Tab-separated table of C-alpha atoms in Angstrom:
chain	number	residue	atom	x	y	z
A	1	MET	CA	-3.997	-14.174	-14.952
A	2	ASN	CA	-7.504	-12.885	-13.461
A	3	VAL	CA	-9.387	-15.752	-13.550
A	4	THR	CA	-13.410	-14.953	-11.779
A	5	MET	CA	-14.273	-17.985	-9.960
A	6	THR	CA	-17.805	-17.854	-8.601
A	7	GLY	CA	-18.142	-14.522	-8.008
A	8	MET	CA	-14.721	-14.067	-5.959
A	9	ASN	CA	-12.282	-12.274	-8.173
A	10	ILE	CA	-8.611	-14.379	-8.061
A	11	ARG	CA	-5.237	-13.081	-9.413
A	12	GLN	CA	-1.218	-15.916	-10.339
A	13	VAL	CA	0.269	-16.231	-6.770
A	14	ILE	CA	3.353	-13.463	-7.305
A	15	VAL	CA	6.668	-14.603	-5.543
A	16	ASN	CA	9.650	-11.841	-5.420
A	17	GLY	CA	7.562	-10.400	-9.009
A	18	HIS	CA	8.309	-13.510	-10.345
A	19	SER	CA	4.442	-15.544	-11.584
A	20	VAL	CA	4.334	-18.915	-9.650
A	21	ASP	CA	2.635	-21.940	-11.818
A	22	GLY	CA	-0.703	-23.112	-10.408
A	23	TYR	CA	-1.450	-21.053	-7.570
A	24	VAL	CA	-4.462	-18.052	-8.035
A	25	VAL	CA	-5.200	-15.936	-4.366
A	26	SER	CA	-8.828	-14.324	-3.997
A	27	GLU	CA	-8.943	-10.920	-2.822
A	28	CYS	CA	-10.781	-12.250	0.134
A	29	GLY	CA	-7.506	-14.174	1.376
A	30	LYS	CA	-8.134	-17.710	0.141
A	31	VAL	CA	-4.943	-19.586	-2.006
A	32	PHE	CA	-5.442	-22.402	-3.902
A	33	THR	CA	-4.002	-24.387	-6.267
A	34	THR	CA	-5.429	-25.185	-9.723
A	35	LEU	CA	-5.819	-29.545	-10.498
A	36	LYS	CA	-3.448	-29.540	-13.252
A	37	HIS	CA	-1.053	-28.204	-10.911
A	38	ALA	CA	-1.810	-31.482	-8.854
A	39	GLY	CA	-1.484	-33.946	-11.639
A	40	ILE	CA	-5.009	-33.473	-13.194
A	41	LYS	CA	-5.624	-32.187	-16.520
A	42	GLY	CA	-7.478	-28.662	-15.585
A	43	VAL	CA	-8.463	-24.947	-17.583
A	44	ARG	CA	-5.740	-22.903	-19.672
A	45	GLY	CA	-5.704	-19.364	-18.461
A	46	GLY	CA	-2.770	-17.399	-20.742
A	47	SER	CA	-3.227	-13.850	-20.804
A	48	ARG	CA	-6.432	-13.214	-21.242
A	49	SER	CA	-8.699	-13.793	-18.796
A	50	VAL	CA	-10.864	-16.825	-17.923
A	51	VAL	CA	-14.719	-18.338	-16.092
A	52	VAL	CA	-14.457	-21.196	-14.360
A	53	PRO	CA	-15.783	-23.087	-12.188
A	54	PHE	CA	-14.551	-22.717	-7.845
A	55	ASP	CA	-14.637	-26.540	-7.867
A	56	GLU	CA	-13.672	-28.988	-11.040
A	57	TYR	CA	-10.313	-27.064	-11.143
A	58	HIS	CA	-8.772	-25.679	-8.701
A	59	LYS	CA	-8.739	-26.952	-5.297
A	60	ARG	CA	-7.557	-24.528	-1.426
A	61	LEU	CA	-4.890	-24.496	-0.026
A	62	LYS	CA	-5.752	-25.420	3.540
A	63	PRO	CA	-3.746	-22.751	6.013
A	64	TYR	CA	-2.000	-23.406	9.364
A	65	VAL	CA	-1.374	-20.648	11.195
A	66	ASP	CA	2.596	-20.183	12.633
A	67	GLU	CA	3.648	-18.581	16.456
A	68	ASP	CA	3.036	-15.126	15.759
A	69	ARG	CA	-0.884	-15.836	14.778
A	70	TYR	CA	-0.079	-15.128	11.035
A	71	ASN	CA	-1.928	-17.769	8.300
A	72	ARG	CA	0.805	-19.576	6.041
A	73	VAL	CA	0.179	-22.083	3.676
A	74	PHE	CA	3.089	-23.783	1.306
A	75	VAL	CA	3.786	-23.072	-1.658
A	76	ASP	CA	6.274	-25.214	-4.720
A	77	GLY	CA	7.394	-26.338	-1.025
A	78	MET	CA	8.459	-22.586	0.250
A	79	LYS	CA	6.254	-21.845	3.231
A	80	ARG	CA	4.260	-18.008	2.392
A	81	GLY	CA	3.165	-15.856	3.990
A	82	ILE	CA	-0.752	-15.680	2.955
A	83	HIS	CA	-0.933	-12.003	3.995
A	84	ARG	CA	2.107	-11.070	1.215
A	85	LEU	CA	1.299	-13.624	-1.690
A	86	VAL	CA	-2.423	-11.482	-0.869
A	87	CYS	CA	-0.910	-8.289	-0.490
A	88	GLU	CA	1.585	-9.265	-4.065
A	89	ALA	CA	-0.341	-9.614	-5.536
A	90	PHE	CA	-2.920	-7.753	-5.500
A	91	HIS	CA	-0.959	-4.752	-5.247
A	92	GLY	CA	2.256	-5.237	-6.286
A	93	LYS	CA	6.147	-6.410	-6.005
A	94	PRO	CA	6.550	-4.109	-2.388
A	95	ASP	CA	10.313	-2.110	-2.506
A	96	ALA	CA	13.063	-3.428	-0.437
A	97	GLY	CA	11.883	-4.300	3.087
A	98	MET	CA	8.142	-3.319	3.518
A	99	HIS	CA	5.403	-5.637	4.684
A	100	ALA	CA	2.814	-6.867	4.775
A	101	GLY	CA	0.061	-4.313	6.757
A	102	HIS	CA	-3.184	-5.385	7.818
A	103	LYS	CA	-5.206	-1.297	8.438
A	104	ASP	CA	-7.818	-3.403	10.889
A	105	ASP	CA	-4.240	-5.449	12.987
A	106	ASP	CA	-6.172	-8.782	12.022
A	107	VAL	CA	-3.019	-10.672	11.494
A	108	SER	CA	-5.920	-12.786	10.181
A	109	ASN	CA	-7.895	-10.759	8.522
A	110	ASN	CA	-6.168	-11.003	4.789
A	111	ALA	CA	-8.128	-9.529	2.552
A	112	ALA	CA	-6.184	-7.117	-0.817
A	113	GLY	CA	-8.755	-4.645	0.448
A	114	ASN	CA	-7.020	-4.784	4.507
A	115	LEU	CA	-3.331	-4.958	3.297
A	116	SER	CA	-1.190	-2.681	2.012
A	117	TRP	CA	2.855	-2.129	1.810
A	118	VAL	CA	4.005	-0.255	5.247
A	119	THR	CA	7.995	0.021	6.564
A	120	SER	CA	9.355	-1.411	9.304
A	121	ALA	CA	8.308	1.201	11.406
A	122	GLU	CA	4.842	1.732	10.232
A	123	ASN	CA	4.298	-1.761	10.450
A	124	ASN	CA	6.111	-1.758	14.218
A	125	ARG	CA	4.227	1.645	15.067
A	126	GLN	CA	0.310	0.298	14.525
A	127	MET	CA	1.742	-3.384	16.103
A	128	LYS	CA	2.650	-1.410	18.786
A	129	ALA	CA	-0.849	1.199	19.162
A	130	HIS	CA	-2.685	-1.676	18.636
A	131	GLY	CA	-1.455	-3.842	21.788
A	132	ARG	CA	0.597	-6.852	19.266
A	133	ALA	CA	4.281	-5.242	19.944
A	134	PRO	CA	5.639	-7.902	22.640
A	135	ASP	CA	7.252	-5.614	25.641
A	136	LEU	CA	11.072	-6.414	25.596
A	137	SER	CA	11.706	-3.475	27.604
A	138	GLY	CA	13.090	-4.372	31.125
A	139	MET	CA	13.051	-7.889	32.879
A	140	ASN	CA	10.825	-9.448	29.403
A	141	ASN	CA	14.334	-8.476	27.463
A	142	GLY	CA	16.560	-10.985	27.098
A	143	ARG	CA	19.895	-9.808	27.462
A	144	ALA	CA	18.921	-7.510	30.082
A	145	VAL	CA	21.582	-7.290	32.303
A	146	LEU	CA	20.442	-5.600	35.429
A	147	THR	CA	17.224	-6.394	37.760
A	148	PRO	CA	14.672	-4.194	38.849
A	149	SER	CA	16.705	-4.675	42.295
A	150	ILE	CA	19.792	-2.826	40.718
A	151	VAL	CA	17.784	-0.303	39.250
A	152	ARG	CA	16.341	1.028	42.348
A	153	ARG	CA	19.994	0.917	43.688
A	154	ILE	CA	21.354	3.241	40.793
A	155	ARG	CA	18.368	5.466	40.984
A	156	ALA	CA	19.692	6.020	45.049
A	157	ASP	CA	22.693	6.040	44.467
A	158	ALA	CA	23.732	9.310	44.066
A	159	ARG	CA	27.614	9.026	43.020
A	160	SER	CA	28.430	10.281	39.237
A	161	GLN	CA	27.028	8.670	36.549
A	162	ALA	CA	30.394	7.732	35.343
A	163	LYS	CA	31.717	6.272	39.008
A	164	ILE	CA	27.962	3.555	39.051
A	165	ALA	CA	28.531	2.326	34.876
A	166	GLU	CA	31.466	1.304	35.665
A	167	SER	CA	30.687	-0.448	39.237
A	168	HIS	CA	28.198	-2.194	37.007
A	169	GLY	CA	29.496	-3.074	34.527
A	170	ILE	CA	27.279	-1.059	31.905
A	171	ALA	CA	27.394	2.322	30.204
A	172	ARG	CA	27.292	5.378	31.596
A	173	THR	CA	23.775	6.537	28.946
A	174	THR	CA	21.874	3.747	30.559
A	175	VAL	CA	22.929	5.217	33.954
A	176	SER	CA	21.685	8.145	33.046
A	177	ALA	CA	18.754	6.690	30.869
A	178	ILE	CA	17.758	4.994	34.139
A	179	LYS	CA	17.575	8.055	36.193
A	180	ARG	CA	14.645	9.721	34.339
A	181	ARG	CA	12.540	7.112	33.921
A	182	VAL	CA	13.451	6.249	29.821
A	183	ILE	CA	14.622	3.155	30.217
A	184	TRP	CA	12.941	1.160	34.215
A	185	LYS	CA	10.102	2.510	33.994
A	186	GLU	CA	8.227	0.011	35.180
A	187	VAL	CA	10.425	0.092	38.249
A	188	ASP	CA	10.280	1.726	41.029
């Protein structure tokens, strides 16, 4: 259902290709619950477009910001990212594995025109280009086995890569990547 509320273009909230009764989302990224859904008699839209006054029939859901700075709301008792709700309502159901990407890389800008479906690789490239991707290299990686001092010793070690790898309990390819400065680039 498409509805116009005081100049706003809104659409039914859709999750995984299915409409969620009682919730609508605006193209500017606001999510509303119909008062009918909240237990107050409201408007029936059916499949036709209708014009309804904003304050009488809808209540805006207050978003909260999660640890990754994304705006989320509870829709039918489930946490939902506003960017995904807007993207699905205005750009259709995504293919499997697609992400709702922010064109301007501002995760608080959930306007339909700022969102598009992107692959995980495209999303990661965009995040890295804008400095939002966490640096998980070297000591920043929680699973790091090596330390900067060990990396320096590996680089200075003249033995074969296989011997160095065996003595440190790491793969020979890891030793090669360290010596070529593909990994642990930040260590002199």
